[in-house]
Short mmCIF file of C-alpha atoms and ligand atoms in Angstrom, two decimals:
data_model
loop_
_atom_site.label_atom_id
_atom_site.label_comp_id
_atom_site.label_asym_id
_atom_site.label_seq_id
_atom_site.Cartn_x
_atom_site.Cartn_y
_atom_site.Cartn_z
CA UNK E 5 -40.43 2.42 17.40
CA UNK E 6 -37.59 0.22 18.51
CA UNK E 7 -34.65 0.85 15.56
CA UNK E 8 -33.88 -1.83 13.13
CA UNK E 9 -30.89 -4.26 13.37
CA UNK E 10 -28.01 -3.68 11.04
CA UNK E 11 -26.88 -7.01 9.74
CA UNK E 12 -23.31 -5.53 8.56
CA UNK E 13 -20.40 -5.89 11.45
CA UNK E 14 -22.30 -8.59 13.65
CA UNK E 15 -20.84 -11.64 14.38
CA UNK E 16 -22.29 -14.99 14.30
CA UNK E 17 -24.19 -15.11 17.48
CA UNK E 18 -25.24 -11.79 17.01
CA UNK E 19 -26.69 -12.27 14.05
CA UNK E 20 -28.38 -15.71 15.86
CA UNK E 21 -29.92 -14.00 18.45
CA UNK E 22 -31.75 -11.86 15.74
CA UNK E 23 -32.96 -14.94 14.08
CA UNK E 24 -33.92 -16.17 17.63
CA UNK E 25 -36.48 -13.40 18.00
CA UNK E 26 -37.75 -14.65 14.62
CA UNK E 27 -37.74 -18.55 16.00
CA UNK E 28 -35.36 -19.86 13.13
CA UNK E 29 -32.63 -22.21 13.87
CA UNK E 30 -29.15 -21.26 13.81
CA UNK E 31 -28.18 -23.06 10.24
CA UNK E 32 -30.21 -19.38 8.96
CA UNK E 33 -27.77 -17.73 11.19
CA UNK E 34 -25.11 -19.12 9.32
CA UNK E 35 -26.39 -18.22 5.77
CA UNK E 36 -27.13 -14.75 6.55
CA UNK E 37 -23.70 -14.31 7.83
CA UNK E 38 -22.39 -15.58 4.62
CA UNK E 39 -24.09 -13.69 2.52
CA UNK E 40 -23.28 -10.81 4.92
CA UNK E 41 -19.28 -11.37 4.93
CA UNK E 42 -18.39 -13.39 2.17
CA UNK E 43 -21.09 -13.01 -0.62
CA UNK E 44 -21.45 -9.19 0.20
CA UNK E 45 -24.99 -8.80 -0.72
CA UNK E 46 -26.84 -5.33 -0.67
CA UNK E 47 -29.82 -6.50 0.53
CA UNK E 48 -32.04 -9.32 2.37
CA UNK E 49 -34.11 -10.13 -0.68
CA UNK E 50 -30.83 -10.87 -2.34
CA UNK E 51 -30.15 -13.84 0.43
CA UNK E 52 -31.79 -16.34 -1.66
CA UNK E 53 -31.29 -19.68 0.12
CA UNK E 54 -33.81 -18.74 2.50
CA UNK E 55 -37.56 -18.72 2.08
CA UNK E 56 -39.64 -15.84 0.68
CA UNK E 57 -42.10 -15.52 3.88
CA UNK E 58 -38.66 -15.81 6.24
CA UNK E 59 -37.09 -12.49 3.95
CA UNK E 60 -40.11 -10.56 4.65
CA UNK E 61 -40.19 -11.65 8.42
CA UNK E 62 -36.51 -10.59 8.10
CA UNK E 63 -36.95 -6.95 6.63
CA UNK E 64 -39.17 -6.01 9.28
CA UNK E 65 -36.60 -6.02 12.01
CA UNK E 66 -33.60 -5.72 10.29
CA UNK E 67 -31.54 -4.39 7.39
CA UNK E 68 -27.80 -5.05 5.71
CA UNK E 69 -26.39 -1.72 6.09
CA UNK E 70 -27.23 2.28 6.98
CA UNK E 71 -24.36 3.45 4.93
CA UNK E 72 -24.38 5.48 1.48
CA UNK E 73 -21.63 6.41 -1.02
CA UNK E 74 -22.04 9.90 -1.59
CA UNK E 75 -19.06 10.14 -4.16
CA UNK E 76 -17.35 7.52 -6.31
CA UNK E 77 -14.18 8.03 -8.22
CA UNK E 78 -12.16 6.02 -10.08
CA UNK E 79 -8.63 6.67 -11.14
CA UNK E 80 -6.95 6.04 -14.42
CA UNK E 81 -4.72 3.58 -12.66
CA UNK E 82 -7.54 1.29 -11.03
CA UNK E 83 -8.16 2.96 -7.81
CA UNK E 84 -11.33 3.46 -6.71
CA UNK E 85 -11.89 6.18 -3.83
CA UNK E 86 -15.65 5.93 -2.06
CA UNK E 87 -16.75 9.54 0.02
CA UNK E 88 -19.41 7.15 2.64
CA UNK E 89 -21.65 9.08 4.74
CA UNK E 90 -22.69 7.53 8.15
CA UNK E 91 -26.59 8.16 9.63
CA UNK E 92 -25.19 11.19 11.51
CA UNK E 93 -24.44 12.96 8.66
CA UNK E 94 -20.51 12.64 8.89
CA UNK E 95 -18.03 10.99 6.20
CA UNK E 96 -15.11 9.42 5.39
CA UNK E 97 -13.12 7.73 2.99
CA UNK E 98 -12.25 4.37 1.81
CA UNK E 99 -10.01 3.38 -0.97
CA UNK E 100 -9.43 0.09 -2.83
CA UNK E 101 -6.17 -0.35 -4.63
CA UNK E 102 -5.63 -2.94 -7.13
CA UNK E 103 -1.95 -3.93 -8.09
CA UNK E 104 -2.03 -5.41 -11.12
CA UNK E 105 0.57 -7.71 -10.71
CA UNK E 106 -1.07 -9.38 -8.02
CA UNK E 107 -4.51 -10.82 -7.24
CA UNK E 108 -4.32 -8.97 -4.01
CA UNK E 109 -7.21 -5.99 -3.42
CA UNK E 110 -6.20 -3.68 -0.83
CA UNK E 111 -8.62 -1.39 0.78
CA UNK E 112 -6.93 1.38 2.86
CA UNK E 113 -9.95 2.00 5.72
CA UNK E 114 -10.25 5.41 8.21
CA UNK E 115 -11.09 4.58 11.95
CA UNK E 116 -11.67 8.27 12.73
CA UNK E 117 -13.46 11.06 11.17
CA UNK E 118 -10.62 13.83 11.03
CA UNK E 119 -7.59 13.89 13.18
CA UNK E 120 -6.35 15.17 15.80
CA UNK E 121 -2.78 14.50 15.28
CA UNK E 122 -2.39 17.03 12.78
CA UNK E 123 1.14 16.53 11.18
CA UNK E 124 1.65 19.58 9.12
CA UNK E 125 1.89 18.09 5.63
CA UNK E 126 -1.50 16.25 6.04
CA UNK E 127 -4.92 17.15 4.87
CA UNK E 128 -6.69 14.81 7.25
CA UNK E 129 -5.14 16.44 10.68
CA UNK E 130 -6.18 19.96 8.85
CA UNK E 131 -10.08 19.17 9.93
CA UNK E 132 -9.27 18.33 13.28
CA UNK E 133 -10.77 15.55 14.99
CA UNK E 134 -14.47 15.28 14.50
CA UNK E 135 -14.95 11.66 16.12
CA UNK E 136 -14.23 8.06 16.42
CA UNK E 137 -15.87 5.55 13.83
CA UNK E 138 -17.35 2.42 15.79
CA UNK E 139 -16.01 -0.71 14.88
CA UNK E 140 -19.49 -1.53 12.90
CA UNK E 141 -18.74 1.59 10.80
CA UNK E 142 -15.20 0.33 10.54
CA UNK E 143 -16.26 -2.85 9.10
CA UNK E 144 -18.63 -1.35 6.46
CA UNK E 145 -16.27 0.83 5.01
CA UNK E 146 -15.12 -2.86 3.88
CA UNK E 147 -18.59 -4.29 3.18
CA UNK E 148 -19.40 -1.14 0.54
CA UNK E 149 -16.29 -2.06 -1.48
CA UNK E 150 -17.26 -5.53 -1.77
CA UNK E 151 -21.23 -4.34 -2.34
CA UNK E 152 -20.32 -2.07 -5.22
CA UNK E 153 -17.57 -3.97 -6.81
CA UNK E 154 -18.59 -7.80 -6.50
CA UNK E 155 -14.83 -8.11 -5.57
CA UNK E 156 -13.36 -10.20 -2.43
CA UNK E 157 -10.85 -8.07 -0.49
CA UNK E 158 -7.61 -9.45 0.49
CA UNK E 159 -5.73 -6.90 2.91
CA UNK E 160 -6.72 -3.98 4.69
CA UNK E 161 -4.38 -0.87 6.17
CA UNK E 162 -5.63 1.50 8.74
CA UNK E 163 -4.05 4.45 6.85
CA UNK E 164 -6.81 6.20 5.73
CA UNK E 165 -8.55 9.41 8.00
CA UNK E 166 -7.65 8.98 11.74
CA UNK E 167 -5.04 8.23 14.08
CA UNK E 168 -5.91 3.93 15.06
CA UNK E 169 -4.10 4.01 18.17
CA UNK E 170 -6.27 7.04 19.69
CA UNK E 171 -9.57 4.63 18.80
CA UNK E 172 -7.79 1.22 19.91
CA UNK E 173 -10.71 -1.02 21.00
CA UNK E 174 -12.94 -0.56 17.77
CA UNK E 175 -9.71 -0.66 15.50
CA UNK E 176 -9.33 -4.29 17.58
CA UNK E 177 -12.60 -5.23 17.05
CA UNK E 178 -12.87 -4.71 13.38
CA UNK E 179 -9.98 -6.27 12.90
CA UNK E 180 -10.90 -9.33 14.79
CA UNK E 181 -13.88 -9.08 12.54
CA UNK E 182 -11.65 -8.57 8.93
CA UNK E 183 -10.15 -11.97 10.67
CA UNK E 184 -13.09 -14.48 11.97
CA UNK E 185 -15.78 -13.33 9.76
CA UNK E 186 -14.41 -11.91 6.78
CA UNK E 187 -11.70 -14.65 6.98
CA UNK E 188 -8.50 -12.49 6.08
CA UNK E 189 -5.55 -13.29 7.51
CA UNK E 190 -4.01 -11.66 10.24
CA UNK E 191 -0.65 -10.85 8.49
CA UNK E 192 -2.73 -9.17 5.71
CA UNK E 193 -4.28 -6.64 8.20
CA UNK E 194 -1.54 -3.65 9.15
CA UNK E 195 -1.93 -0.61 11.79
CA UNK E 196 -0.70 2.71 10.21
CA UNK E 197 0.27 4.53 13.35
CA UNK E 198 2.10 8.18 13.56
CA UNK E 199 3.63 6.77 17.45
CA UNK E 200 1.41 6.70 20.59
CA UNK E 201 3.75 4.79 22.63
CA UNK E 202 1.84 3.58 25.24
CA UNK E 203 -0.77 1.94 22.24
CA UNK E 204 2.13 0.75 20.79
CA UNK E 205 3.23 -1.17 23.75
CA UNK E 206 -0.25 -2.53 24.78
CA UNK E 207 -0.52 -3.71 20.93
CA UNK E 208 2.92 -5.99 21.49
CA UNK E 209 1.20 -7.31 24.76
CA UNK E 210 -1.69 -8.30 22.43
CA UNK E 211 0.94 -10.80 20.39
CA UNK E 212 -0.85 -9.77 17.51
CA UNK E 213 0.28 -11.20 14.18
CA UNK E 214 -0.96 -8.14 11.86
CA UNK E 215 1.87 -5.78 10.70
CA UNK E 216 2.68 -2.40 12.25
CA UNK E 217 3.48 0.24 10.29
CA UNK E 218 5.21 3.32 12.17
CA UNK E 219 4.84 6.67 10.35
CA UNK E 220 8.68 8.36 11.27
CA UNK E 221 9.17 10.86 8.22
CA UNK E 222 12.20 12.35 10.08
CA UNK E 223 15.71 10.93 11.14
CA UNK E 224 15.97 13.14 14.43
CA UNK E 225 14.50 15.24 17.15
CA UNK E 226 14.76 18.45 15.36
CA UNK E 227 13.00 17.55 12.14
CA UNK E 228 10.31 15.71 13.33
CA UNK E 229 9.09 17.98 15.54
CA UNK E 230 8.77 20.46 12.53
CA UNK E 231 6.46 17.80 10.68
CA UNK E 232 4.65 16.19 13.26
CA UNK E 233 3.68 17.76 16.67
CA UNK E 234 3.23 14.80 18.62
CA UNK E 235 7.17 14.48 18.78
CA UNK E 236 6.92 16.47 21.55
CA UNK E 237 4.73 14.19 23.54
CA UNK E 238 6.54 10.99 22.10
CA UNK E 239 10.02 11.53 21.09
CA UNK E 240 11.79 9.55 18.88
CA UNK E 241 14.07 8.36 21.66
CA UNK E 242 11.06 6.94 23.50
CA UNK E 243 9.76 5.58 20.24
CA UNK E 244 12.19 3.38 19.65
CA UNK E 245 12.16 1.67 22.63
CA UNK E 246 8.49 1.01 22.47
CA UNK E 247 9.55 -0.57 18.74
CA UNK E 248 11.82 -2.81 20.01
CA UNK E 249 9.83 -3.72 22.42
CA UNK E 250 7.54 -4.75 19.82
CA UNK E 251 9.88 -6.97 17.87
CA UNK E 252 10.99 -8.55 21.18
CA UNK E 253 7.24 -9.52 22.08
CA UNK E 254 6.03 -10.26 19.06
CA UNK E 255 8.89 -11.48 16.79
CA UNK E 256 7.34 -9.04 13.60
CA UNK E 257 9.26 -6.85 11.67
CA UNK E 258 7.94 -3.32 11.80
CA UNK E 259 7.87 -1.52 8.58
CA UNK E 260 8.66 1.85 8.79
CA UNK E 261 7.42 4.67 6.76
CA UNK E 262 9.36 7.71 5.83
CA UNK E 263 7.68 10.41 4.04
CA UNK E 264 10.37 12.33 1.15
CA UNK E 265 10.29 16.13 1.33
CA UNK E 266 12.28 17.60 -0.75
CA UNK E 267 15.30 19.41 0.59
CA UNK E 268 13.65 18.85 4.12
CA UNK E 269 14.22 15.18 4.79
CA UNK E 270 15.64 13.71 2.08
CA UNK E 271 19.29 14.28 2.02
CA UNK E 272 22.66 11.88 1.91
CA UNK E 273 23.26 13.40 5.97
CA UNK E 274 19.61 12.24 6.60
CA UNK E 275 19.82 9.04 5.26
CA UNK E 276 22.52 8.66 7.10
CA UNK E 277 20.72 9.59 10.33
CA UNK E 278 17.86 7.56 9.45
CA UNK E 279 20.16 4.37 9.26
CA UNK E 280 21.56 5.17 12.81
CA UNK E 281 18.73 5.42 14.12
CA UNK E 282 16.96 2.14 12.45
CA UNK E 283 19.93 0.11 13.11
CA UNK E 284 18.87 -1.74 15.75
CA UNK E 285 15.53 -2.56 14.85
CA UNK E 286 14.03 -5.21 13.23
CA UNK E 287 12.08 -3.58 9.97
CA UNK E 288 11.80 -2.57 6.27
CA UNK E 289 11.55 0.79 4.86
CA UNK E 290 8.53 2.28 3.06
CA UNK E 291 9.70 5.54 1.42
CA UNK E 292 6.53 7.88 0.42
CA UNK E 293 7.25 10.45 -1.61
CA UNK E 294 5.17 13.56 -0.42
CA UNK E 295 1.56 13.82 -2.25
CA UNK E 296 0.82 16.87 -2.41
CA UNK E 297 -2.34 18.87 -0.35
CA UNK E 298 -3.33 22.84 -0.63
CA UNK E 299 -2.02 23.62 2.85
CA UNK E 300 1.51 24.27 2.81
CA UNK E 301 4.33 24.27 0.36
CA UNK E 302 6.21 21.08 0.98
CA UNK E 303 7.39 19.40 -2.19
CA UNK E 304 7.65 16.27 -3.85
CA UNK E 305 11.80 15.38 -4.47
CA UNK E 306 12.76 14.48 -8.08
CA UNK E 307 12.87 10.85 -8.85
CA UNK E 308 16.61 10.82 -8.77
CA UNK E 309 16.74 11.83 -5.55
CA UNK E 310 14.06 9.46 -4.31
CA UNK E 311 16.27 6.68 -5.85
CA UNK E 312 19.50 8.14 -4.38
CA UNK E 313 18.06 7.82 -0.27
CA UNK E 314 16.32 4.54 -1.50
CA UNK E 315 19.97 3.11 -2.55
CA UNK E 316 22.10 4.95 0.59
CA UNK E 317 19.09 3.18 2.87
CA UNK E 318 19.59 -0.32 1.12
CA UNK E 319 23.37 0.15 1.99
CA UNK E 320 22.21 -0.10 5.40
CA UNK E 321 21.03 -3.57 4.89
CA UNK E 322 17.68 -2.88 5.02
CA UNK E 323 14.58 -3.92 2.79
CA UNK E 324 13.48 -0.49 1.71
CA UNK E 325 10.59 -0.18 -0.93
CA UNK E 326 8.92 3.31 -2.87
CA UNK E 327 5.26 3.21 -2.22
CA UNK E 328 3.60 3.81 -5.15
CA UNK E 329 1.52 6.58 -5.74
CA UNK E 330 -1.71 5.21 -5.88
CA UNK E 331 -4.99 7.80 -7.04
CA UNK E 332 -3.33 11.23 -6.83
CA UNK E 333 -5.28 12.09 -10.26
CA UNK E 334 -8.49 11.76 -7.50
CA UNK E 335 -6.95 12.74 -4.49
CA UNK E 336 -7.02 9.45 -2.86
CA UNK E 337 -3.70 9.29 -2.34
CA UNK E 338 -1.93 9.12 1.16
CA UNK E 339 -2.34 12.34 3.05
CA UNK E 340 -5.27 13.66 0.55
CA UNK E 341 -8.39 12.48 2.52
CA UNK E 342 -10.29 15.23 4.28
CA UNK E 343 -13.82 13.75 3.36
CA UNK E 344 -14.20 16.84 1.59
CA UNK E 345 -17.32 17.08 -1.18
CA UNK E 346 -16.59 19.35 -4.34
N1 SAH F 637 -2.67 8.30 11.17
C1 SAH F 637 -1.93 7.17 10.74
C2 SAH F 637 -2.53 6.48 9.54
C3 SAH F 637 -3.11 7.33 8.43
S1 SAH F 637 -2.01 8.24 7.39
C4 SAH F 637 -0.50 7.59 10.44
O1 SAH F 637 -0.23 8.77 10.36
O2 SAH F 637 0.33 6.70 10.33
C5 SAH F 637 -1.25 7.05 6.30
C6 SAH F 637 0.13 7.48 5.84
O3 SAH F 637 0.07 8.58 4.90
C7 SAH F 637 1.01 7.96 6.98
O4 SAH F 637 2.29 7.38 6.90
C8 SAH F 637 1.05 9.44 6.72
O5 SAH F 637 2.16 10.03 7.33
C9 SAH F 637 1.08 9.51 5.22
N2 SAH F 637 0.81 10.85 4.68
C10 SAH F 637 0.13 11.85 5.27
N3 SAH F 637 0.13 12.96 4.48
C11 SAH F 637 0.83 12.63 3.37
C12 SAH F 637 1.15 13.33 2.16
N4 SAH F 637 0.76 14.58 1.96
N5 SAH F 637 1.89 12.68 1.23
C13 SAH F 637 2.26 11.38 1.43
N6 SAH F 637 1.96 10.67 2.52
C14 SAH F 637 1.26 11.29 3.49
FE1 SF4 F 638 -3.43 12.07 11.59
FE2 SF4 F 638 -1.88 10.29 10.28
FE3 SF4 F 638 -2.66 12.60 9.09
FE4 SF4 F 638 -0.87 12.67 11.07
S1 SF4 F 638 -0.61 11.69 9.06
S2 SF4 F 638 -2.65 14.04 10.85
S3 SF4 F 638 -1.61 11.02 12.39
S4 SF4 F 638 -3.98 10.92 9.73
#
């Protein structure tokens, strides 16, 4: 038996040459994707603009989605973390944030099952890599939040499971897909990348105008290479040129993210560092405070230290902001995903 069309992550004329086969016009094509993308139905029956006979015609040959949410939590602060399992078996995570302050819904997508990074103080890289997530997959991580919720997302971040720049060309094409068919603006998509130069470089060719996030943690050589392995293969030296190479191309301001570890990476001499090194490029400053995972024994720094880098950073005339800590009561915070089942 030839397998069934999945309706979820195909563009327009994809979804027309299904309704081809079925000799109906391309004004159907245009419904379905709109229920697809922007109404976020579960189902065909749900697609109610179009006849009952044309439905059932429909369901033979095709379905919305393959994907199932094998866990749901919600945390007492709004978040909602989703465990999704793919046909294969395999799963990942997705998490929507809502800040209350703003109408904005943020869901914070993986484009890998495990990682093969493996920075030391996160839970993902602990699994290893398993595999890459097709761009279809990609997209439906998306498509479940707005299923289950009824909710219209507004920005996405690759920084959930998975390294984006080691699975470039689906990452693209989902989020040329977040862009045309979901309509979201560019500037509201953003790459969460821990530095694979020559991705970074091929991404400023690209003139993109998402945002690039660049995971540094460390303010030299010597203590980056303790946290994240891949220093070795792209050092920070190397790094930088590749981000102002960026800037130059593109004309974006990077934002860089800097994990806090206390007594590791969080001192008045590393700030200091940090500002040396940042000084010529063109970015704002995302401090993280470390979440903790079961693996090691890093720790989170008090608040008053957090503050005290925050303010020494701001000296340095950049815009520096403390992510908040969004779902640690769940483990959906940043570095907790491991699409583990309990
Ligand atoms: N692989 C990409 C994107 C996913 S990780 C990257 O590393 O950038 C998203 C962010 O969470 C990264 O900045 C990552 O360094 C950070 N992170 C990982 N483990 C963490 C932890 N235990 N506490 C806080 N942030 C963590
Ligand atoms: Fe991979 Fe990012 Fe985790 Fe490092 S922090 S292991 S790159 S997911």
């Amino acid at each position: 038996m030839s397998s069934m069309h999945v309706l979820s992550g195909l563009n327009l004329e994809e979804i027309e040459s299904v309704t081809s086969q079925l000799g109906a016009s391309k004004f159907r094509a245009r419904q379905i994707h709109n229920w697809i993308y922007l109404k976020s139905v579960s189902s065909i029956d749900e697609m109610t603009d179009l006849s009952k006979k044309f439905r059932d015609e429909l369901n033979k040959v095709a379905k919305v989605s393959e994907i199932k949410i094998k866990v749901k939590q919600e945390s007492a602060d709004g978040t909602i973390k989703y465990l999704l399992e793919y046909p294969d078996g395999e799963c990942v995570e997705t998490v929507l944030m809502r800040f209350d302050n703003r109408a904005n819904l943020t869901a914070c997508v993986s484009s890998q099952v495990g990682c093969a990074v493996n920075c030391s103080f996160c839970a993902t890289g602990k699994r290893g890599f398993i595999r890459n997530l097709t761009y279809k997959e990609i997209v439906e991580q998306v498509l479940t939040i707005q299923r289950d919720t009824g909710l219209k997302v507004t920005n996405i971040v690759f920084m959930g499971q998975g390294e984006p720049l080691l699975n470039l060309d689906n990452v693209l094409k989902a989020m040329q897909i977040f862009n045309e068919d979901f309509q979201i603006g560019a500037r509201r998509l953003t790459v969460s990348t821990s530095g694979i130069i020559p991705k970074i470089r091929a991404l400023a060719d690209l003139d993109m105008q998402s945002t690039l996030a660049l995971s540094l943690h460390a303010p030299n050589h010597e203590i980056r290479s303790k946290l994240m392995m891949i220093e070795e293969k792209y050092p920070m030296d190397e790094l930088k040129k590749a981000l102002k190479y960026y800037v130059d191309k593109t004309g974006r301001r990077i934002t860089i993210e800097y994990l806090l570890i206390k007594n590791l990476n969080d001192t008045a001499e590393c700030a200091k560092q940090l500002a040396i090194y940042l000084k010529d490029v063109k970015c704002n400053i995302n401090l993280i405070p470390y979440n903790p995972t079961e693996k090691n024994d890093y720790q989170r720094p008090s608040n008053n230290s957090i503050m005290k880098f925050k303010y020494l950073m701001e000296h340095s005339g950049k815009k520096v902001t403390v992510r908040l800590e969004r779902g640690a009561d769940i483990d959906a915070a940043c570095g907790q995903l491991r699409g583990k089942v309990d």
